[in-house]
């Protein structure tokens, strides 16, 4: 049996190598053909025919060689075809009319050829003229052509192996089921929620469920693993997506709710690997439950046999060692995933909290530059249920400077008497008071009357030693020197200076980081320079300069925010930014952040859409969050590799056990164990390893998270956070554990199936 | 009592060795009635074990048919064939073939467990069957802790535990002393009488063959009925 195993494996490898070589050959031949010409289309058609022919001959030959006296179980095609060719196939007696066979095969072929030739034939024209998909679509088209040869080789081989209609028909049924299920899932998802992420999640869930159930149903019907059908379904499903993505309308891509750059990755990976894996999982479950010819969910004796095998091997050499390494590998992978993802979630959560604390949840804006009816809109919006605070604001760019430093800033005008506008900001104040914005005369160190120039110096001199020190220093930029020059102006107020000298300077709130940059304290004077100017000076538009007195310092915990934002009174801001009577937008906070998507919809409906815009915090910080998500995804995939490697060890262990236990498998079969039952024994063994590793890994991971969260402190100046943030998301942990188990389960399928397909007499002759 | 149980028609079995085919069974025809006791003798390598394997659906014929109750077993689905092996056929191999990690009782209980019988009932049946073959004091022994003869008796118990209709025994007592062998054959005869068990026994011992009413000889891949021959010679 071992010799036949070696020979068959060799055969399988040669077959695989030939396939790859053929593909490579085809791809390189196509390289030489000029793009977008008829010659190219001919070349494609020709290579398609050749590949189909090669596949067909290979398939027929495999079929011819696999007479019942030759072990077929280990060959590539043996695995693909299952016991389909043997006598005893339940479908054997039910041959369908030849016409149906060819119609079905023809359908599959036409879809394939269309998908294969169209991107090429149309590619040169449509991709350029469409221009919407950009590189992503071009890459998809190229990929579809590389993918084509494999498809046709496989289809050819399968047609050679199975001129039986049932196979082709069930494959088509499976394909239809998968596609229909996925579409229905995506369709329903759009009704279930407004949130793009939720819709995408539900859509993926739809694909997952339909893949699983398609595999399940196929295996249930065929009473075997239905690999032929699965391969056909997965290949065509993947191919249809490629086809749709490369030549279909661009809106189709959008319906997947993926950002452009993720499209290629997702489309390439999900249908092929994901759907096939899911189909296999579904189908193997179907086979395990119904492969014995009746519904049989039990696995009692299989479990005890599996346990004995694992225990027996703990004592002896290689198998024991490899099993242990496999468990350790799964444990390591799961631990790493739990810890890393929890820390990443921690940072994300921290960021989210800071963003939500400091910023609005939803911002209503208006197209154009005339948002003057904001009071009405505010009233309109306030009445909606679920709204917490409403506050209009003015926002503009400016330069802020002192003698010591200069920085760009986002000046935000707020109403200091509005509870909604000030609630969160008030909590963040660490020096001074927010109320000073409305009552600038109360600011400590403020003088009521002074010529602006003198006043500025006087104030600085009395309250800020640092400013005095800095006075001797050079002005930091030419801009500031110019500003200083203008400001000094021999004590004479300049036209665009504050005209009413007798009034106290208005107040401004700055963040902790900006305070460090400008080296100021509460009561000090700062200068704001706005690029927007109402007045034209002798040398063209002159920048507008105004003085403010620092009324307070805030600390939000977000560096960007504490370094960039400044607050002034609304009226001041409107004057300073040249938008009298108008606002930039209205900020809203809502009571329950989870209702964001629904609130946005409600607001849109209430305001009637254009010219108003409604954007939520996720949308406003889209780049940030999608970068975080992508990073997390990359991390997940990277670390899952550890589990994958461990799963190869599971394969190795099981193959060893299958080889060693060939005789016992034969004995079990001779006393009536079905193929599904034998398969259960080995699946159980692998799953024990996977579940063990996953449980250990989750346990270690959680303990590590606890330790990290408690005892690791960070340099706050560097990370802007004192403690390593660890947020253990139970759904994430469950997903990690489940992935580990699913991967281990997948790893068992090949060895378990070879065990199941052993013919009893082979094992019994082994003495 | 006399209805046909097994019908073998034109059974051929070839093996591929490198590039040439070996013909082991060359067109065998045989009819066995329910409750019959049949012995098969023949020189080593003549294909006796091969024939038994095909009869027990452990191997597939190259051509020809094997009918049980008039139905071609090899046209059934793999799942049905497995269930058929479990319920209808009891196998005793030339080399006992027990599961080394399991005790005698567990080995014998295995066919019942495969059938999803409850563990308690399976253990009870196993104990009863082991008692019947005289091993009540060896229930908890593993095969490695049993003598060759005891192992063979465990194998017989395992074949009989689900009261199959047909027992296919390939030299079950080849390595037993005469007394033990005789007691096992007494047991088989008794089972035959009590439950109508059909027995096909491959043996090299003409003395044992003579206990069987119907005797077949395997010559060059064909079966010859020698019942009359041997009884006249005896
Ligand atoms: N898997 C196989 N491949 C090739 N030849 C085989 C295979 N199995 C059996 N044979 C051959 O078939 C012939 C019959 O074997 P079989 O075991 O049936 O003989 P037997 O009559 O039971 O002999 P014995 O009395 O020694 O047990 C032998 O020549 C053997 O070499
Ligand atoms: Mg033999």
Short mmCIF file of N, CA and C and ligand atoms in Angstrom, two decimals, chain A residues 765, chain B residues 44-45 47-50 94-95 170-171 202 204, ligand 2:
data_model
loop_
_atom_site.label_atom_id
_atom_site.label_comp_id
_atom_site.label_asym_id
_atom_site.label_seq_id
_atom_site.Cartn_x
_atom_site.Cartn_y
_atom_site.Cartn_z
N UNK A 765 -4.17 -6.77 3.34
CA UNK A 765 -3.09 -7.52 2.69
C UNK A 765 -1.73 -7.12 3.22
N UNK B 44 -2.27 -23.23 -1.55
CA UNK B 44 -1.93 -21.85 -1.20
C UNK B 44 -1.78 -21.01 -2.46
N UNK B 45 -2.35 -19.85 -2.45
CA UNK B 45 -2.25 -18.95 -3.60
C UNK B 45 -3.28 -19.23 -4.67
N UNK B 47 -6.40 -18.54 -4.47
CA UNK B 47 -7.41 -17.48 -4.54
C UNK B 47 -8.55 -17.60 -3.57
N UNK B 48 -8.36 -18.42 -2.52
CA UNK B 48 -9.44 -18.63 -1.55
C UNK B 48 -9.75 -17.35 -0.79
N UNK B 49 -8.67 -16.73 -0.29
CA UNK B 49 -8.90 -15.49 0.48
C UNK B 49 -9.50 -14.42 -0.42
N UNK B 50 -8.98 -14.33 -1.64
CA UNK B 50 -9.50 -13.34 -2.58
C UNK B 50 -11.00 -13.53 -2.78
N UNK B 94 -7.79 -14.62 8.14
CA UNK B 94 -6.72 -15.60 8.25
C UNK B 94 -5.76 -15.17 9.36
N UNK B 95 -5.46 -13.87 9.38
CA UNK B 95 -4.68 -13.32 10.49
C UNK B 95 -5.69 -12.52 11.29
N UNK B 170 -11.83 -17.34 7.28
CA UNK B 170 -10.63 -17.69 6.52
C UNK B 170 -9.64 -18.35 7.46
N UNK B 171 -9.60 -19.67 7.48
CA UNK B 171 -8.75 -20.44 8.38
C UNK B 171 -8.80 -19.92 9.81
N UNK B 202 -12.90 -21.40 4.92
CA UNK B 202 -11.70 -21.75 4.16
C UNK B 202 -10.77 -22.47 5.11
N UNK B 204 -7.31 -25.48 5.44
CA UNK B 204 -6.34 -26.40 4.85
C UNK B 204 -6.50 -27.80 5.42
MG1 LIG C 2 -5.57 -17.07 2.14
#
